[in-house]
Short mmCIF file of C-alpha atoms in Angstrom, two decimals:
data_model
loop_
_atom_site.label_atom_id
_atom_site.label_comp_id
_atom_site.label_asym_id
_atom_site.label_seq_id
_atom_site.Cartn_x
_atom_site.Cartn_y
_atom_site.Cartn_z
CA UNK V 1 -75.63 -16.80 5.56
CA UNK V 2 -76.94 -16.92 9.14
CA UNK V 3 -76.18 -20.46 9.55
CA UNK V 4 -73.29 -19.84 8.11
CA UNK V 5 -72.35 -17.88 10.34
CA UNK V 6 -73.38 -19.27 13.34
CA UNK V 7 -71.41 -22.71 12.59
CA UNK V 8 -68.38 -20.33 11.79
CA UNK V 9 -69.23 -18.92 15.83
CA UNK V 10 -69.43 -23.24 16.70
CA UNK V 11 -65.89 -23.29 15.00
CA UNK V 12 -64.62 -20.65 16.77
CA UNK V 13 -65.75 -22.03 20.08
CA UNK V 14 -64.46 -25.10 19.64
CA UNK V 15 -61.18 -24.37 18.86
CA UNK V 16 -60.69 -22.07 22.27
CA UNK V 17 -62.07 -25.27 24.39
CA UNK V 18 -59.57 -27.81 22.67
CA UNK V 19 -57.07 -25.39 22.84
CA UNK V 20 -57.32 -25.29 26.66
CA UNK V 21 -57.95 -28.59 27.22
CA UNK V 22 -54.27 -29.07 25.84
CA UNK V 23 -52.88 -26.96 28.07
CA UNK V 24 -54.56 -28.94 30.98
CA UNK V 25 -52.63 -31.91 29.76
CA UNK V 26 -48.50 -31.66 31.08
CA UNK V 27 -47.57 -35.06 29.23
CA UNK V 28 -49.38 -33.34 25.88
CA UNK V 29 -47.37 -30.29 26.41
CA UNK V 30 -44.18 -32.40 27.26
CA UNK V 31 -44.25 -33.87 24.38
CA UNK V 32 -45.12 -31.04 21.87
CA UNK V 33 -42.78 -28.51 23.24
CA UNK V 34 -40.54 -29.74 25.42
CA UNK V 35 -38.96 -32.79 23.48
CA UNK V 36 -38.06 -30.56 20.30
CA UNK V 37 -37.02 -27.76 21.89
CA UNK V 38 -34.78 -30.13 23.92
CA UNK V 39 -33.82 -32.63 20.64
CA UNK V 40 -33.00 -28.55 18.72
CA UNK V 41 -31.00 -27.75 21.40
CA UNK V 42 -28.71 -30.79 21.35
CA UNK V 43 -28.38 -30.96 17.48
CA UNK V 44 -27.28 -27.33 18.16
CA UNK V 45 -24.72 -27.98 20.41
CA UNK V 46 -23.66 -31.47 18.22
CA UNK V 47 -23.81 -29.04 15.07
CA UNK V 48 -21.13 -26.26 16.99
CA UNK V 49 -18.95 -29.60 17.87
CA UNK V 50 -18.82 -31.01 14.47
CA UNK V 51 -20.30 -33.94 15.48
CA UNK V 52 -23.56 -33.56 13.55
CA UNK V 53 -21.34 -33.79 10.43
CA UNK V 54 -19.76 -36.65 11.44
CA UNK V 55 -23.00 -38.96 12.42
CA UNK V 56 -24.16 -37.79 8.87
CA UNK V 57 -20.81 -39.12 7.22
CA UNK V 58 -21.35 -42.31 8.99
CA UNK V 59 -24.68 -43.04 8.43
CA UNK V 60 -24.16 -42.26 5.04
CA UNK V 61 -21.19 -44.85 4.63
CA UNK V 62 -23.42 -47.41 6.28
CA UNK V 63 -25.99 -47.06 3.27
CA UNK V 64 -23.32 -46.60 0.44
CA UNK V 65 -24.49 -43.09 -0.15
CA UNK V 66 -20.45 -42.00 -1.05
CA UNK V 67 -19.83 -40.77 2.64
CA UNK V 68 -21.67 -37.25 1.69
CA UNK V 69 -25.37 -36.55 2.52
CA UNK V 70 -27.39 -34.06 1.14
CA UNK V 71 -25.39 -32.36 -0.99
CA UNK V 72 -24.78 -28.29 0.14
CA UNK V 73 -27.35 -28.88 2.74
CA UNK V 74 -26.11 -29.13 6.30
CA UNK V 75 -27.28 -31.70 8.69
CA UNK V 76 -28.80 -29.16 10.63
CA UNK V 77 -31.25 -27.95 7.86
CA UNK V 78 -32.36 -31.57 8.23
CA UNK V 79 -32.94 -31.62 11.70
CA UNK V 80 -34.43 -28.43 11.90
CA UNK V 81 -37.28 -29.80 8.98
CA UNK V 82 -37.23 -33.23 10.64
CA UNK V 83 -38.54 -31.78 14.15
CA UNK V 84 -41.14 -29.40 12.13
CA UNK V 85 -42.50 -32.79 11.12
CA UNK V 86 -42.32 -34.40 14.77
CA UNK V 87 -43.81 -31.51 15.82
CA UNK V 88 -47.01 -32.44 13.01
CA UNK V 89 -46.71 -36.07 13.86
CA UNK V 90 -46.73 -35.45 17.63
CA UNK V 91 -49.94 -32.51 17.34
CA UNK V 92 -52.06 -34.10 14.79
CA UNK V 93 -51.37 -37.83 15.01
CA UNK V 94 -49.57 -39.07 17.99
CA UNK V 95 -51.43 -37.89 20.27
CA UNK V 96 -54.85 -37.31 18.60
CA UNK V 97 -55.69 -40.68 18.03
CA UNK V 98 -55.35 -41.84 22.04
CA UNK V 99 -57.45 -38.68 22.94
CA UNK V 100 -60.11 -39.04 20.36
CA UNK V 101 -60.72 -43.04 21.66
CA UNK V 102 -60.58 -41.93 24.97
CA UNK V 103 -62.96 -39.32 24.76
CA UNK V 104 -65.50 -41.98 22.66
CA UNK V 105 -64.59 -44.81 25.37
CA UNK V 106 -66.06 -42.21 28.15
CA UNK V 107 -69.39 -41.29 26.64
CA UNK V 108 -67.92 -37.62 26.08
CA UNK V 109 -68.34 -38.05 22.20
CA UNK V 110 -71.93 -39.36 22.53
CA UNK V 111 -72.89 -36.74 24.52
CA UNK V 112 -71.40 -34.08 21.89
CA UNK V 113 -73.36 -36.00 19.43
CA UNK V 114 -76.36 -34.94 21.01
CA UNK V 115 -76.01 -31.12 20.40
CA UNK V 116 -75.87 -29.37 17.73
CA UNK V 117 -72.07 -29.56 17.00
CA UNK V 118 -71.19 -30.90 13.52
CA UNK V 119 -69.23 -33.60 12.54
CA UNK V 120 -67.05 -31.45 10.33
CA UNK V 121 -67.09 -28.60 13.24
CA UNK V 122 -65.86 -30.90 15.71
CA UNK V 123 -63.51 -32.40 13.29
CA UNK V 124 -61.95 -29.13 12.07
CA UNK V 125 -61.40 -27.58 15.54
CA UNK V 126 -59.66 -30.09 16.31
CA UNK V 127 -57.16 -30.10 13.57
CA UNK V 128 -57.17 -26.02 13.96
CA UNK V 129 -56.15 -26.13 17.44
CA UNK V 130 -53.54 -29.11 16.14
CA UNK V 131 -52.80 -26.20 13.55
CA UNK V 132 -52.36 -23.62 16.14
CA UNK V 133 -49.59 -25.81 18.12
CA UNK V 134 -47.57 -26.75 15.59
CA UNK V 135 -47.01 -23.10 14.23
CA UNK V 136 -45.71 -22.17 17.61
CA UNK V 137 -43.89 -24.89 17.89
CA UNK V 138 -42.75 -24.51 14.27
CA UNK V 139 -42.08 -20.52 15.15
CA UNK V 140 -40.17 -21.61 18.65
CA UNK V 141 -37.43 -23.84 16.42
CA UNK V 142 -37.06 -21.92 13.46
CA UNK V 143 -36.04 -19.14 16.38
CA UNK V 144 -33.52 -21.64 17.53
CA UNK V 145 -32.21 -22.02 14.23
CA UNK V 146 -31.91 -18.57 13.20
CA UNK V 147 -30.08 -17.50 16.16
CA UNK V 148 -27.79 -20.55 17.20
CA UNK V 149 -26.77 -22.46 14.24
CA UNK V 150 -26.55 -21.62 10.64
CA UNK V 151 -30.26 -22.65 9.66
CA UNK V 152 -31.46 -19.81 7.19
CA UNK V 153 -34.74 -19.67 4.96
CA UNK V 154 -34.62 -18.17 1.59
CA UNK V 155 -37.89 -19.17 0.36
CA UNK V 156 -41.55 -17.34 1.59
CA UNK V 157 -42.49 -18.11 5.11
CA UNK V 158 -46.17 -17.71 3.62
CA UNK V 159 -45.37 -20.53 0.90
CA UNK V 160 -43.78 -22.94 4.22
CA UNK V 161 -46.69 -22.16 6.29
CA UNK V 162 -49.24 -23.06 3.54
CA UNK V 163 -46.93 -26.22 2.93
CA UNK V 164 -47.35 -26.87 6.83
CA UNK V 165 -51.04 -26.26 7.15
CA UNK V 166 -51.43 -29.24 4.61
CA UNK V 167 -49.21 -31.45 5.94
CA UNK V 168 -51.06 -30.78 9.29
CA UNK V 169 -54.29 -30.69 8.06
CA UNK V 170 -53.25 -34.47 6.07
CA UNK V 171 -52.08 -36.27 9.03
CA UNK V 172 -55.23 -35.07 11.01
CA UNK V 173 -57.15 -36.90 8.58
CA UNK V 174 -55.42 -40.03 8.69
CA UNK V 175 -55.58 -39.30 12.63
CA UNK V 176 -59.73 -39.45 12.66
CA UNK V 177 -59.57 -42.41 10.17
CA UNK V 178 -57.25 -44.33 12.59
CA UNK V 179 -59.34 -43.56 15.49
CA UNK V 180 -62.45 -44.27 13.92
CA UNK V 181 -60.48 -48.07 13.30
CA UNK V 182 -59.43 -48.49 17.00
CA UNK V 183 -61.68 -49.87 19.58
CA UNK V 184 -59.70 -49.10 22.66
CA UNK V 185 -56.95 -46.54 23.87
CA UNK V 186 -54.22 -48.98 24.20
CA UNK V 187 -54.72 -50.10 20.96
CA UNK V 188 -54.68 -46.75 19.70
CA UNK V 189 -51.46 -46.27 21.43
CA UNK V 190 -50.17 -49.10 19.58
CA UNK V 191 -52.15 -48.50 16.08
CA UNK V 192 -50.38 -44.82 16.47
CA UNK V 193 -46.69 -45.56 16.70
CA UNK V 194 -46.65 -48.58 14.34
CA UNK V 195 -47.58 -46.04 11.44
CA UNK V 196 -46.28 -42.85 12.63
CA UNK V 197 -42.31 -44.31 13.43
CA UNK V 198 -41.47 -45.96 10.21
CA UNK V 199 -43.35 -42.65 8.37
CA UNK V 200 -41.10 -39.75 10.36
CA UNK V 201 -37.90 -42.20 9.71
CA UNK V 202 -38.50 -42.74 6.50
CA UNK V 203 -40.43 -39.85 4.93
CA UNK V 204 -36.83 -38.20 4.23
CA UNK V 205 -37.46 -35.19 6.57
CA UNK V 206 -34.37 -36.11 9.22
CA UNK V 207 -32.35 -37.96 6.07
CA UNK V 208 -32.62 -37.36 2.01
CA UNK V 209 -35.39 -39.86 0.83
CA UNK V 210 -32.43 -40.05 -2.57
CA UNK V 211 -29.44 -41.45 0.20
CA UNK V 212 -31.83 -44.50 1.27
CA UNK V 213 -31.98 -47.81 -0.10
CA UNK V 214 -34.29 -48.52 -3.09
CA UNK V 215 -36.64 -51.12 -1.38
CA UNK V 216 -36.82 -48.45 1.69
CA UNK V 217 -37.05 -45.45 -0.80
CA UNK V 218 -40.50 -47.03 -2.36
CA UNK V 219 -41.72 -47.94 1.28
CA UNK V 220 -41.45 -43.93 1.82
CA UNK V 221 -42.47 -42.70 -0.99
CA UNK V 222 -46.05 -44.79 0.66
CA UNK V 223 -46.21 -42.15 3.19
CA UNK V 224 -48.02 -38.56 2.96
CA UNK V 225 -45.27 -37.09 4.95
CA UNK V 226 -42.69 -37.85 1.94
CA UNK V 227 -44.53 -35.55 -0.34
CA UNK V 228 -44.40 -32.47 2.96
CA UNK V 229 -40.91 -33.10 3.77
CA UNK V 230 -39.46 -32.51 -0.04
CA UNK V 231 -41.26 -29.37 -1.05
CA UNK V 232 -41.02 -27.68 2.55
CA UNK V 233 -37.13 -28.21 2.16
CA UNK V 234 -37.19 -27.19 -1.34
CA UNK V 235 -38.65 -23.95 -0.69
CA UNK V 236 -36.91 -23.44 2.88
CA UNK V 237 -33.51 -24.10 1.16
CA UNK V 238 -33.85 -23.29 -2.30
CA UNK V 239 -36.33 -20.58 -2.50
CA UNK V 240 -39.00 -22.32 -5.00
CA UNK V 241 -42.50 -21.82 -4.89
CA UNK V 242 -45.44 -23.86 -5.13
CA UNK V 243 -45.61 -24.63 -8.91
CA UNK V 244 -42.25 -26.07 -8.52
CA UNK V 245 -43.33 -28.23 -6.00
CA UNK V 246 -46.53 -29.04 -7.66
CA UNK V 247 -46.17 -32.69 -8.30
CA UNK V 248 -45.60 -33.30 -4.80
CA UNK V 249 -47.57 -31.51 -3.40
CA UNK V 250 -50.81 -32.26 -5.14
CA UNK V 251 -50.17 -35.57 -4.11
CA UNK V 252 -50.27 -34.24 -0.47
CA UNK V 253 -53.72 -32.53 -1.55
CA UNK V 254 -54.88 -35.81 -2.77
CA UNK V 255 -54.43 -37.58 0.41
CA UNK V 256 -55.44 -34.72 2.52
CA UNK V 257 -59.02 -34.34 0.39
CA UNK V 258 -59.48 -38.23 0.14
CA UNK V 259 -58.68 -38.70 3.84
CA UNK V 260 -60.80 -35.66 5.40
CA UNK V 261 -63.85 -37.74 2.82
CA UNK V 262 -63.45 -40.86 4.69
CA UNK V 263 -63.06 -39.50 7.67
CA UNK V 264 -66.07 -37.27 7.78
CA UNK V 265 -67.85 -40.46 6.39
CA UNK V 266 -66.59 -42.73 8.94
CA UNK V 267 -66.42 -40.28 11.97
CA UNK V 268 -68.98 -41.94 14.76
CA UNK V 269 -69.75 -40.38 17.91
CA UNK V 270 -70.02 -43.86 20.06
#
């Protein structure tokens, strides 16, 4: 129980540091705050211009989807679920996996190595302080939603935060594996965006994974972010719970479990 506790008191610790070494960082910040707040406030004002509508209509005559997309739900549900999931790209990914190399490439990780920090500690403050941003960030466009456009949420805001702890917690995991891969920073930088693009285009959180072509639609349903993006619009627009998202989501579980295992296996501090 005491060392229990005292790891839980590492955690804890851990978590303030990364979370102020964030804020130390303007191009992190820029990017996890500034950029949606700034891409929600122009699909706002596109939205109240009936514009939004009409880049849906075409983009869904360019793939034969019947000039209609999504059914009852407005484009601006889409965008609204499609930042959420920048927003857990951007936090637990994007720019993770640069940081994590850099801090290795510097001798910063070796010398953490040689304390009494934990893999898993250092590995789960990490992801909590990811955790920690995207809520806000989450919190900060749902606001904009609410107020300026016609974004509403039927379902439990305690079932879409669970949904968007795991989906956070998933793409973490794939964040240490990837890092763990990359030698250098640039590579990272390049490792990064050749998975994370194609998986936030495809992954049906800006579009309806149904509206895309069939070759494309298997390519997404590759991605972990395909199996978030479904059930967190499901229960944001539709009001289900978990169970009904259950397929889906244990798929999510699976690749959050399997990748936090071979990242915890593969994790090296130098």
């Amino acid at each position: 129980m005491q060392r229990l506790y005292a790891q839980t008191i590492s955690l804890f610790r851990q978590v303030v540091v990364e979370v102020r070494l964030f804020w130390r960082s303007r191009q992190a910040v820029y990017l996890n705050f500034f950029v949606p707040m700034l891409g929600m406030a122009l699909f706002v004002y596109l939205d109240r211009e009936g514009l939004l509508e009409r880049v849906f209509g075409l983009l869904a005559r360019s793939l034969g989807a019947g000039g209609e997309v999504g059914g009852e739900i407005s484009p601006m549900v889409f965008m609204t679920i499609g930042l959420i999931t920048y927003c857990i790209i951007t936090s637990a990914f994007e720019g993770l996996v640069p940081r994590l190399v850099r801090q290795r490439e510097a001798g910063i990780l070796k010398r953490l190595g040689g304390t009494p920090l934990r893999k898993w500690v250092f590995l789960a403050s990490k992801t909590l302080s990811a955790s920690v941003l995207v809520f806000v960030e989450a919190a900060l466009i749902f606001a904009v939603g609410l107020v300026s456009s016609g974004v509403a949420v039927v379902g439990s805001w305690w079932t879409l935060g669970a949904i968007l702890l795991l989906g956070t917690f998933t793409m973490a995991a794939l964040g240490f594996i990837l890092s763990n891969l990359t030698t250098s920073a640039d590579g990272a930088v390049v490792a990064v965006h050749a998975v994370y693009i194609p998986m936030l285009l495809l992954c049906g959180a800006f579009y309806p994974l149904e509206a895309l072509p069939g070759a494309l639609q298997v390519v997404a349903r590759v991605f972990p972010l395909t199996y978030f993006a479904g059930p967190f619009r499901s229960v944001m627009v539709q009001g289900t719970g978990l169970v009904a998202n259950g397929g889906d989501l244990l798929i999510l579980l699976v690749w959050m479990i399997g990748g936090w295992i071979v990242a915890i296996k593969t994790f090296r501090w130098e």
